[in-house]
């Protein structure tokens, strides 16, 4: 990893100070995003992301992504390349419970040379290093948390502090999953059907034909589902429904 412009002495001093997180006080994704931004700012990273660990190829990268500040165009590029699920990063995380660190090569397909096409490093990750950990929900579902930036590799107390901070932040995130469980019971079967077909890429008019109802009624179902899921638009409602395993 590259050296940061921030003085090393300052980072070393901060590494010895606890990053204060009170999981019980974090109730929303907005509060969690604020904490994640504070974390990367304090330790000299540029990007963060938390995603479900790929277990198969049936989902796109964007559908696994839970929380991140990655640029939208970067997410789209990983979707198009279908490389994240086969990356060196994911392969190494499957084999250890310890943090995984490394440079941009972590985002390249594992086992290069085994018939894989040449990989082009995507900006802004072309010059970044990564600090990643494997985390599990209470029910054992695996997630990956990644911090990325052009700074030196975390070591010693700083490495341990980052691991603990990500573990606490992930517990906060899991609490937001549980907070949404009420929506699971509130959503009607029609609302779930509309969200499921929209996630499959169908338009409102197509969903109306499939379900045998009017496009206006489909729109009404989307509005009510969006409200119940505490989302700001249809796309966020679909993402939250997928995260809660409603669709």
PDB file of C-alpha atoms in Angstrom:
ATOM      1  CA  UNK A   1       0.000   0.000   0.000  1.00  0.00           C
ATOM      2  CA  UNK A   2       1.095   3.571  -0.555  1.00  0.00           C
ATOM      3  CA  UNK A   3       2.030   6.008   2.171  1.00  0.00           C
ATOM      4  CA  UNK A   4      -0.674   8.440   3.195  1.00  0.00           C
ATOM      5  CA  UNK A   5      -0.143  12.221   3.306  1.00  0.00           C
ATOM      6  CA  UNK A   6      -1.290  12.096   6.903  1.00  0.00           C
ATOM      7  CA  UNK A   7       1.675  11.994   9.312  1.00  0.00           C
ATOM      8  CA  UNK A   8       2.366   8.467  10.513  1.00  0.00           C
ATOM      9  CA  UNK A   9       2.783   9.704  14.082  1.00  0.00           C
ATOM     10  CA  UNK A  10      -0.777  11.005  14.133  1.00  0.00           C
ATOM     11  CA  UNK A  11      -2.200   7.742  12.848  1.00  0.00           C
ATOM     12  CA  UNK A  12      -0.126   5.796  15.366  1.00  0.00           C
ATOM     13  CA  UNK A  13      -1.457   7.927  18.225  1.00  0.00           C
ATOM     14  CA  UNK A  14      -5.047   7.496  17.070  1.00  0.00           C
ATOM     15  CA  UNK A  15      -4.564   3.750  16.646  1.00  0.00           C
ATOM     16  CA  UNK A  16      -3.973   3.501  20.382  1.00  0.00           C
ATOM     17  CA  UNK A  17      -7.255   5.281  21.139  1.00  0.00           C
ATOM     18  CA  UNK A  18     -10.516   3.282  21.030  1.00  0.00           C
ATOM     19  CA  UNK A  19     -12.948   4.083  18.231  1.00  0.00           C
ATOM     20  CA  UNK A  20     -16.077   4.714  20.285  1.00  0.00           C
ATOM     21  CA  UNK A  21     -19.113   2.738  19.105  1.00  0.00           C
ATOM     22  CA  UNK A  22     -22.241   2.078  21.118  1.00  0.00           C
ATOM     23  CA  UNK A  23     -24.200  -0.551  19.133  1.00  0.00           C
ATOM     24  CA  UNK A  24     -27.394  -0.143  21.145  1.00  0.00           C
ATOM     25  CA  UNK A  25     -27.583   3.548  20.209  1.00  0.00           C
ATOM     26  CA  UNK A  26     -27.398   2.945  16.427  1.00  0.00           C
ATOM     27  CA  UNK A  27     -30.889   2.415  15.031  1.00  0.00           C
ATOM     28  CA  UNK A  28     -30.771   3.397  11.365  1.00  0.00           C
ATOM     29  CA  UNK A  29     -28.624   2.865   8.270  1.00  0.00           C
ATOM     30  CA  UNK A  30     -28.033   6.627   8.154  1.00  0.00           C
ATOM     31  CA  UNK A  31     -26.380   6.548  11.591  1.00  0.00           C
ATOM     32  CA  UNK A  32     -24.348   3.529  10.539  1.00  0.00           C
ATOM     33  CA  UNK A  33     -23.172   5.261   7.346  1.00  0.00           C
ATOM     34  CA  UNK A  34     -22.070   8.224   9.448  1.00  0.00           C
ATOM     35  CA  UNK A  35     -20.006   5.926  11.690  1.00  0.00           C
ATOM     36  CA  UNK A  36     -18.431   4.174   8.700  1.00  0.00           C
ATOM     37  CA  UNK A  37     -17.432   7.527   7.206  1.00  0.00           C
ATOM     38  CA  UNK A  38     -15.902   8.549  10.535  1.00  0.00           C
ATOM     39  CA  UNK A  39     -13.977   5.278  10.663  1.00  0.00           C
ATOM     40  CA  UNK A  40     -12.404   5.573   7.208  1.00  0.00           C
ATOM     41  CA  UNK A  41     -11.666   9.268   7.715  1.00  0.00           C
ATOM     42  CA  UNK A  42      -9.894   8.601  10.995  1.00  0.00           C
ATOM     43  CA  UNK A  43      -7.744   5.782   9.630  1.00  0.00           C
ATOM     44  CA  UNK A  44      -6.942   7.215   6.226  1.00  0.00           C
ATOM     45  CA  UNK A  45      -9.113   5.036   3.970  1.00  0.00           C
ATOM     46  CA  UNK A  46     -11.186   6.302   1.042  1.00  0.00           C
ATOM     47  CA  UNK A  47     -13.852   3.622   0.525  1.00  0.00           C
ATOM     48  CA  UNK A  48     -15.765   1.035   2.508  1.00  0.00           C
ATOM     49  CA  UNK A  49     -18.234  -1.666   1.684  1.00  0.00           C
ATOM     50  CA  UNK A  50     -20.100  -4.507   3.393  1.00  0.00           C
ATOM     51  CA  UNK A  51     -21.545  -7.251   1.195  1.00  0.00           C
ATOM     52  CA  UNK A  52     -22.858 -10.776   1.457  1.00  0.00           C
ATOM     53  CA  UNK A  53     -20.068 -13.232   0.772  1.00  0.00           C
ATOM     54  CA  UNK A  54     -20.639 -14.746  -2.686  1.00  0.00           C
ATOM     55  CA  UNK A  55     -21.708 -18.374  -2.375  1.00  0.00           C
ATOM     56  CA  UNK A  56     -22.776 -18.924  -5.977  1.00  0.00           C
ATOM     57  CA  UNK A  57     -23.083 -17.027  -9.243  1.00  0.00           C
ATOM     58  CA  UNK A  58     -26.819 -16.419  -9.185  1.00  0.00           C
ATOM     59  CA  UNK A  59     -26.581 -12.845  -7.880  1.00  0.00           C
ATOM     60  CA  UNK A  60     -24.870  -9.776  -9.279  1.00  0.00           C
ATOM     61  CA  UNK A  61     -22.364  -7.902  -7.116  1.00  0.00           C
ATOM     62  CA  UNK A  62     -24.765  -4.968  -6.670  1.00  0.00           C
ATOM     63  CA  UNK A  63     -27.394  -7.338  -5.271  1.00  0.00           C
ATOM     64  CA  UNK A  64     -24.944  -8.624  -2.643  1.00  0.00           C
ATOM     65  CA  UNK A  65     -23.879  -5.113  -1.632  1.00  0.00           C
ATOM     66  CA  UNK A  66     -25.422  -3.990   1.663  1.00  0.00           C
ATOM     67  CA  UNK A  67     -23.600  -0.817   2.681  1.00  0.00           C
ATOM     68  CA  UNK A  68     -20.918   1.136   0.811  1.00  0.00           C
ATOM     69  CA  UNK A  69     -19.629   4.456  -0.453  1.00  0.00           C
ATOM     70  CA  UNK A  70     -18.247   2.930  -3.660  1.00  0.00           C
ATOM     71  CA  UNK A  71     -18.977   5.098  -6.730  1.00  0.00           C
ATOM     72  CA  UNK A  72     -21.995   3.799  -8.647  1.00  0.00           C
ATOM     73  CA  UNK A  73     -19.971   3.428 -11.845  1.00  0.00           C
ATOM     74  CA  UNK A  74     -17.452   1.212 -10.028  1.00  0.00           C
ATOM     75  CA  UNK A  75     -20.234  -1.086  -8.785  1.00  0.00           C
ATOM     76  CA  UNK A  76     -21.590  -1.270 -12.340  1.00  0.00           C
ATOM     77  CA  UNK A  77     -18.158  -2.227 -13.663  1.00  0.00           C
ATOM     78  CA  UNK A  78     -17.821  -5.058 -11.142  1.00  0.00           C
ATOM     79  CA  UNK A  79     -21.319  -6.198 -12.122  1.00  0.00           C
ATOM     80  CA  UNK A  80     -20.410  -6.200 -15.803  1.00  0.00           C
ATOM     81  CA  UNK A  81     -17.108  -7.995 -15.246  1.00  0.00           C
ATOM     82  CA  UNK A  82     -18.556 -10.573 -12.827  1.00  0.00           C
ATOM     83  CA  UNK A  83     -15.149 -10.706 -11.136  1.00  0.00           C
ATOM     84  CA  UNK A  84     -15.883 -10.051  -7.461  1.00  0.00           C
ATOM     85  CA  UNK A  85     -17.212 -13.538  -6.688  1.00  0.00           C
ATOM     86  CA  UNK A  86     -14.074 -15.069  -8.230  1.00  0.00           C
ATOM     87  CA  UNK A  87     -11.623 -12.561  -6.771  1.00  0.00           C
ATOM     88  CA  UNK A  88      -8.491 -13.336  -4.802  1.00  0.00           C
ATOM     89  CA  UNK A  89     -10.041 -11.390  -1.908  1.00  0.00           C
ATOM     90  CA  UNK A  90     -13.107 -13.629  -1.660  1.00  0.00           C
ATOM     91  CA  UNK A  91     -11.016 -16.772  -2.112  1.00  0.00           C
ATOM     92  CA  UNK A  92      -8.675 -15.826   0.737  1.00  0.00           C
ATOM     93  CA  UNK A  93     -11.508 -14.789   3.058  1.00  0.00           C
ATOM     94  CA  UNK A  94     -13.078 -18.220   2.641  1.00  0.00           C
ATOM     95  CA  UNK A  95      -9.900 -19.767   4.046  1.00  0.00           C
ATOM     96  CA  UNK A  96      -9.255 -17.646   7.150  1.00  0.00           C
ATOM     97  CA  UNK A  97     -10.926 -15.840  10.037  1.00  0.00           C
ATOM     98  CA  UNK A  98      -8.089 -13.313  10.241  1.00  0.00           C
ATOM     99  CA  UNK A  99      -8.060  -9.965   8.385  1.00  0.00           C
ATOM    100  CA  UNK A 100      -6.896 -10.118   4.767  1.00  0.00           C
ATOM    101  CA  UNK A 101      -4.738  -7.283   3.457  1.00  0.00           C
ATOM    102  CA  UNK A 102      -3.119  -6.534   0.138  1.00  0.00           C
ATOM    103  CA  UNK A 103      -2.971  -4.310  -2.905  1.00  0.00           C
ATOM    104  CA  UNK A 104      -5.154  -4.027  -6.014  1.00  0.00           C
ATOM    105  CA  UNK A 105      -4.319  -7.628  -6.947  1.00  0.00           C
ATOM    106  CA  UNK A 106      -6.860  -8.736  -4.312  1.00  0.00           C
ATOM    107  CA  UNK A 107      -9.638  -7.634  -6.656  1.00  0.00           C
ATOM    108  CA  UNK A 108      -8.302  -9.698  -9.545  1.00  0.00           C
ATOM    109  CA  UNK A 109      -9.692 -13.176 -10.312  1.00  0.00           C
ATOM    110  CA  UNK A 110      -8.082 -15.926  -8.242  1.00  0.00           C
ATOM    111  CA  UNK A 111      -6.027 -18.520 -10.121  1.00  0.00           C
ATOM    112  CA  UNK A 112      -5.149 -16.293 -13.047  1.00  0.00           C
ATOM    113  CA  UNK A 113      -3.827 -18.198 -16.003  1.00  0.00           C
ATOM    114  CA  UNK A 114      -6.441 -20.939 -15.681  1.00  0.00           C
ATOM    115  CA  UNK A 115      -8.230 -19.809 -18.809  1.00  0.00           C
ATOM    116  CA  UNK A 116      -9.404 -16.507 -17.342  1.00  0.00           C
ATOM    117  CA  UNK A 117      -9.459 -13.409 -19.500  1.00  0.00           C
ATOM    118  CA  UNK A 118      -6.974 -10.622 -18.845  1.00  0.00           C
ATOM    119  CA  UNK A 119      -8.161  -8.442 -15.973  1.00  0.00           C
ATOM    120  CA  UNK A 120      -8.118  -4.664 -16.185  1.00  0.00           C
ATOM    121  CA  UNK A 121      -7.799  -2.977 -12.795  1.00  0.00           C
ATOM    122  CA  UNK A 122     -10.729  -0.662 -12.306  1.00  0.00           C
ATOM    123  CA  UNK A 123     -10.262   2.927 -11.162  1.00  0.00           C
ATOM    124  CA  UNK A 124     -10.260   4.115  -8.433  1.00  0.00           C
ATOM    125  CA  UNK A 125      -9.121   0.725  -7.075  1.00  0.00           C
ATOM    126  CA  UNK A 126      -6.163   0.502  -9.486  1.00  0.00           C
ATOM    127  CA  UNK A 127      -3.808   2.050  -6.913  1.00  0.00           C
ATOM    128  CA  UNK A 128      -5.517   1.108  -3.660  1.00  0.00           C
ATOM    129  CA  UNK A 129      -4.806  -1.374  -0.930  1.00  0.00           C
ATOM    130  CA  UNK A 130      -7.501  -3.236   0.984  1.00  0.00           C
ATOM    131  CA  UNK A 131      -8.182  -4.365   4.553  1.00  0.00           C
ATOM    132  CA  UNK A 132     -10.918  -7.010   4.643  1.00  0.00           C
ATOM    133  CA  UNK A 133     -12.552  -9.222   7.269  1.00  0.00           C
ATOM    134  CA  UNK A 134     -15.089 -12.031   7.162  1.00  0.00           C
ATOM    135  CA  UNK A 135     -18.064 -11.505   9.503  1.00  0.00           C
ATOM    136  CA  UNK A 136     -21.095 -13.650  10.339  1.00  0.00           C
ATOM    137  CA  UNK A 137     -24.596 -12.819  11.494  1.00  0.00           C
ATOM    138  CA  UNK A 138     -26.025 -14.475  14.598  1.00  0.00           C
ATOM    139  CA  UNK A 139     -27.528 -17.082  12.274  1.00  0.00           C
ATOM    140  CA  UNK A 140     -24.237 -17.784  10.502  1.00  0.00           C
ATOM    141  CA  UNK A 141     -24.717 -15.867   7.235  1.00  0.00           C
ATOM    142  CA  UNK A 142     -21.266 -14.753   5.948  1.00  0.00           C
ATOM    143  CA  UNK A 143     -20.500 -11.157   5.019  1.00  0.00           C
ATOM    144  CA  UNK A 144     -17.341  -9.404   3.871  1.00  0.00           C
ATOM    145  CA  UNK A 145     -16.315  -5.939   5.088  1.00  0.00           C
ATOM    146  CA  UNK A 146     -13.642  -4.078   3.110  1.00  0.00           C
ATOM    147  CA  UNK A 147     -11.804  -0.797   3.741  1.00  0.00           C
ATOM    148  CA  UNK A 148      -9.842   0.568   0.766  1.00  0.00           C
ATOM    149  CA  UNK A 149      -7.359   3.398   0.386  1.00  0.00           C
ATOM    150  CA  UNK A 150      -3.912   4.624  -0.614  1.00  0.00           C
ATOM    151  CA  UNK A 151      -2.251   4.249   2.782  1.00  0.00           C
ATOM    152  CA  UNK A 152       0.191   1.869   4.414  1.00  0.00           C
ATOM    153  CA  UNK A 153      -1.000  -1.564   5.514  1.00  0.00           C
ATOM    154  CA  UNK A 154      -2.542  -1.609   9.026  1.00  0.00           C
ATOM    155  CA  UNK A 155      -0.426  -3.447  11.576  1.00  0.00           C
ATOM    156  CA  UNK A 156      -0.255  -4.139  15.299  1.00  0.00           C
ATOM    157  CA  UNK A 157      -2.731  -2.292  17.514  1.00  0.00           C
ATOM    158  CA  UNK A 158      -4.270  -0.455  14.562  1.00  0.00           C
ATOM    159  CA  UNK A 159      -5.073  -3.749  12.834  1.00  0.00           C
ATOM    160  CA  UNK A 160      -6.777  -5.067  15.974  1.00  0.00           C
ATOM    161  CA  UNK A 161      -8.684  -1.809  16.472  1.00  0.00           C
ATOM    162  CA  UNK A 162     -10.005  -1.866  12.904  1.00  0.00           C
ATOM    163  CA  UNK A 163     -11.114  -5.492  13.267  1.00  0.00           C
ATOM    164  CA  UNK A 164     -12.994  -4.720  16.501  1.00  0.00           C
ATOM    165  CA  UNK A 165     -14.548  -1.572  15.019  1.00  0.00           C
ATOM    166  CA  UNK A 166     -15.833  -3.475  11.972  1.00  0.00           C
ATOM    167  CA  UNK A 167     -17.198  -6.208  14.224  1.00  0.00           C
ATOM    168  CA  UNK A 168     -19.108  -3.645  16.310  1.00  0.00           C
ATOM    169  CA  UNK A 169     -20.360  -1.825  13.218  1.00  0.00           C
ATOM    170  CA  UNK A 170     -21.543  -5.109  11.750  1.00  0.00           C
ATOM    171  CA  UNK A 171     -23.502  -5.806  14.931  1.00  0.00           C
ATOM    172  CA  UNK A 172     -25.149  -2.414  14.437  1.00  0.00           C
ATOM    173  CA  UNK A 173     -25.963  -3.390  10.858  1.00  0.00           C
ATOM    174  CA  UNK A 174     -27.492  -6.678  11.972  1.00  0.00           C
ATOM    175  CA  UNK A 175     -29.702  -4.737  14.363  1.00  0.00           C
ATOM    176  CA  UNK A 176     -31.089  -2.786  11.401  1.00  0.00           C
ATOM    177  CA  UNK A 177     -31.914  -6.157   9.779  1.00  0.00           C
ATOM    178  CA  UNK A 178     -33.878  -7.113  12.879  1.00  0.00           C
ATOM    179  CA  UNK A 179     -35.563  -3.705  12.993  1.00  0.00           C
ATOM    180  CA  UNK A 180     -36.966  -4.387   9.546  1.00  0.00           C
ATOM    181  CA  UNK A 181     -38.497  -7.707  10.535  1.00  0.00           C
ATOM    182  CA  UNK A 182     -41.801  -5.973  11.236  1.00  0.00           C
ATOM    183  CA  UNK A 183     -42.066  -5.064   7.574  1.00  0.00           C
ATOM    184  CA  UNK A 184     -41.891  -8.760   6.714  1.00  0.00           C
ATOM    185  CA  UNK A 185     -45.283  -9.281   8.351  1.00  0.00           C
ATOM    186  CA  UNK A 186     -46.772  -5.985   7.157  1.00  0.00           C
ATOM    187  CA  UNK A 187     -46.124  -6.443   3.429  1.00  0.00           C
ATOM    188  CA  UNK A 188     -49.019  -7.993   1.548  1.00  0.00           C
ATOM    189  CA  UNK A 189     -48.521 -10.891  -0.861  1.00  0.00           C
ATOM    190  CA  UNK A 190     -49.240  -8.554  -3.797  1.00  0.00           C
ATOM    191  CA  UNK A 191     -46.631  -6.039  -2.614  1.00  0.00           C
ATOM    192  CA  UNK A 192     -44.074  -8.830  -2.346  1.00  0.00           C
ATOM    193  CA  UNK A 193     -44.967 -10.081  -5.833  1.00  0.00           C
ATOM    194  CA  UNK A 194     -44.533  -6.607  -7.331  1.00  0.00           C
ATOM    195  CA  UNK A 195     -41.158  -6.177  -5.650  1.00  0.00           C
ATOM    196  CA  UNK A 196     -40.048  -9.635  -6.774  1.00  0.00           C
ATOM    197  CA  UNK A 197     -40.956  -8.998 -10.422  1.00  0.00           C
ATOM    198  CA  UNK A 198     -39.344  -5.537 -10.321  1.00  0.00           C
ATOM    199  CA  UNK A 199     -36.145  -7.094  -8.954  1.00  0.00           C
ATOM    200  CA  UNK A 200     -36.250  -9.428 -11.968  1.00  0.00           C
ATOM    201  CA  UNK A 201     -36.199  -6.386 -14.260  1.00  0.00           C
ATOM    202  CA  UNK A 202     -39.894  -6.124 -15.148  1.00  0.00           C
ATOM    203  CA  UNK A 203     -41.524  -2.724 -15.696  1.00  0.00           C
ATOM    204  CA  UNK A 204     -44.780  -1.677 -14.046  1.00  0.00           C
ATOM    205  CA  UNK A 205     -46.693  -2.350 -17.277  1.00  0.00           C
ATOM    206  CA  UNK A 206     -45.181  -5.840 -17.563  1.00  0.00           C
ATOM    207  CA  UNK A 207     -45.951  -6.595 -13.903  1.00  0.00           C
ATOM    208  CA  UNK A 208     -49.539  -5.473 -14.464  1.00  0.00           C
ATOM    209  CA  UNK A 209     -49.911  -7.977 -17.329  1.00  0.00           C
ATOM    210  CA  UNK A 210     -48.266 -10.789 -15.334  1.00  0.00           C
ATOM    211  CA  UNK A 211     -50.474 -10.250 -12.268  1.00  0.00           C
ATOM    212  CA  UNK A 212     -53.614  -9.379 -14.218  1.00  0.00           C
ATOM    213  CA  UNK A 213     -54.076  -5.975 -12.594  1.00  0.00           C
ATOM    214  CA  UNK A 214     -53.790  -2.374 -13.783  1.00  0.00           C
ATOM    215  CA  UNK A 215     -50.533  -0.453 -13.944  1.00  0.00           C
ATOM    216  CA  UNK A 216     -52.091   2.066 -11.552  1.00  0.00           C
ATOM    217  CA  UNK A 217     -52.673  -0.694  -8.998  1.00  0.00           C
ATOM    218  CA  UNK A 218     -49.077  -1.881  -9.418  1.00  0.00           C
ATOM    219  CA  UNK A 219     -47.889   1.667  -8.734  1.00  0.00           C
ATOM    220  CA  UNK A 220     -50.051   1.767  -5.601  1.00  0.00           C
ATOM    221  CA  UNK A 221     -48.487  -1.465  -4.351  1.00  0.00           C
ATOM    222  CA  UNK A 222     -45.011  -0.044  -4.911  1.00  0.00           C
ATOM    223  CA  UNK A 223     -45.875   3.116  -3.004  1.00  0.00           C
ATOM    224  CA  UNK A 224     -47.250   1.219  -0.026  1.00  0.00           C
ATOM    225  CA  UNK A 225     -44.335  -1.255  -0.003  1.00  0.00           C
ATOM    226  CA  UNK A 226     -41.843   1.615  -0.169  1.00  0.00           C
ATOM    227  CA  UNK A 227     -43.516   3.278   2.804  1.00  0.00           C
ATOM    228  CA  UNK A 228     -43.593   0.062   4.869  1.00  0.00           C
ATOM    229  CA  UNK A 229     -39.929  -0.615   4.139  1.00  0.00           C
ATOM    230  CA  UNK A 230     -39.014   2.953   5.135  1.00  0.00           C
ATOM    231  CA  UNK A 231     -37.401   3.453   1.723  1.00  0.00           C
ATOM    232  CA  UNK A 232     -37.143   6.640  -0.328  1.00  0.00           C
ATOM    233  CA  UNK A 233     -37.843   5.081  -3.730  1.00  0.00           C
ATOM    234  CA  UNK A 234     -38.651   1.850  -5.528  1.00  0.00           C
ATOM    235  CA  UNK A 235     -35.026   0.802  -6.003  1.00  0.00           C
ATOM    236  CA  UNK A 236     -34.233   1.206  -2.319  1.00  0.00           C
ATOM    237  CA  UNK A 237     -37.396  -0.724  -1.436  1.00  0.00           C
ATOM    238  CA  UNK A 238     -36.267  -3.608  -3.681  1.00  0.00           C
ATOM    239  CA  UNK A 239     -32.777  -3.557  -2.127  1.00  0.00           C
ATOM    240  CA  UNK A 240     -34.188  -3.634   1.408  1.00  0.00           C
ATOM    241  CA  UNK A 241     -36.660  -6.377   0.555  1.00  0.00           C
ATOM    242  CA  UNK A 242     -33.807  -8.471  -0.824  1.00  0.00           C
ATOM    243  CA  UNK A 243     -31.704  -7.812   2.265  1.00  0.00           C
ATOM    244  CA  UNK A 244     -34.595  -8.979   4.476  1.00  0.00           C
ATOM    245  CA  UNK A 245     -34.998 -12.029   2.229  1.00  0.00           C
ATOM    246  CA  UNK A 246     -38.572 -11.044   1.388  1.00  0.00           C
ATOM    247  CA  UNK A 247     -37.922 -11.634  -2.307  1.00  0.00           C
TER     248      UNK A 247
END
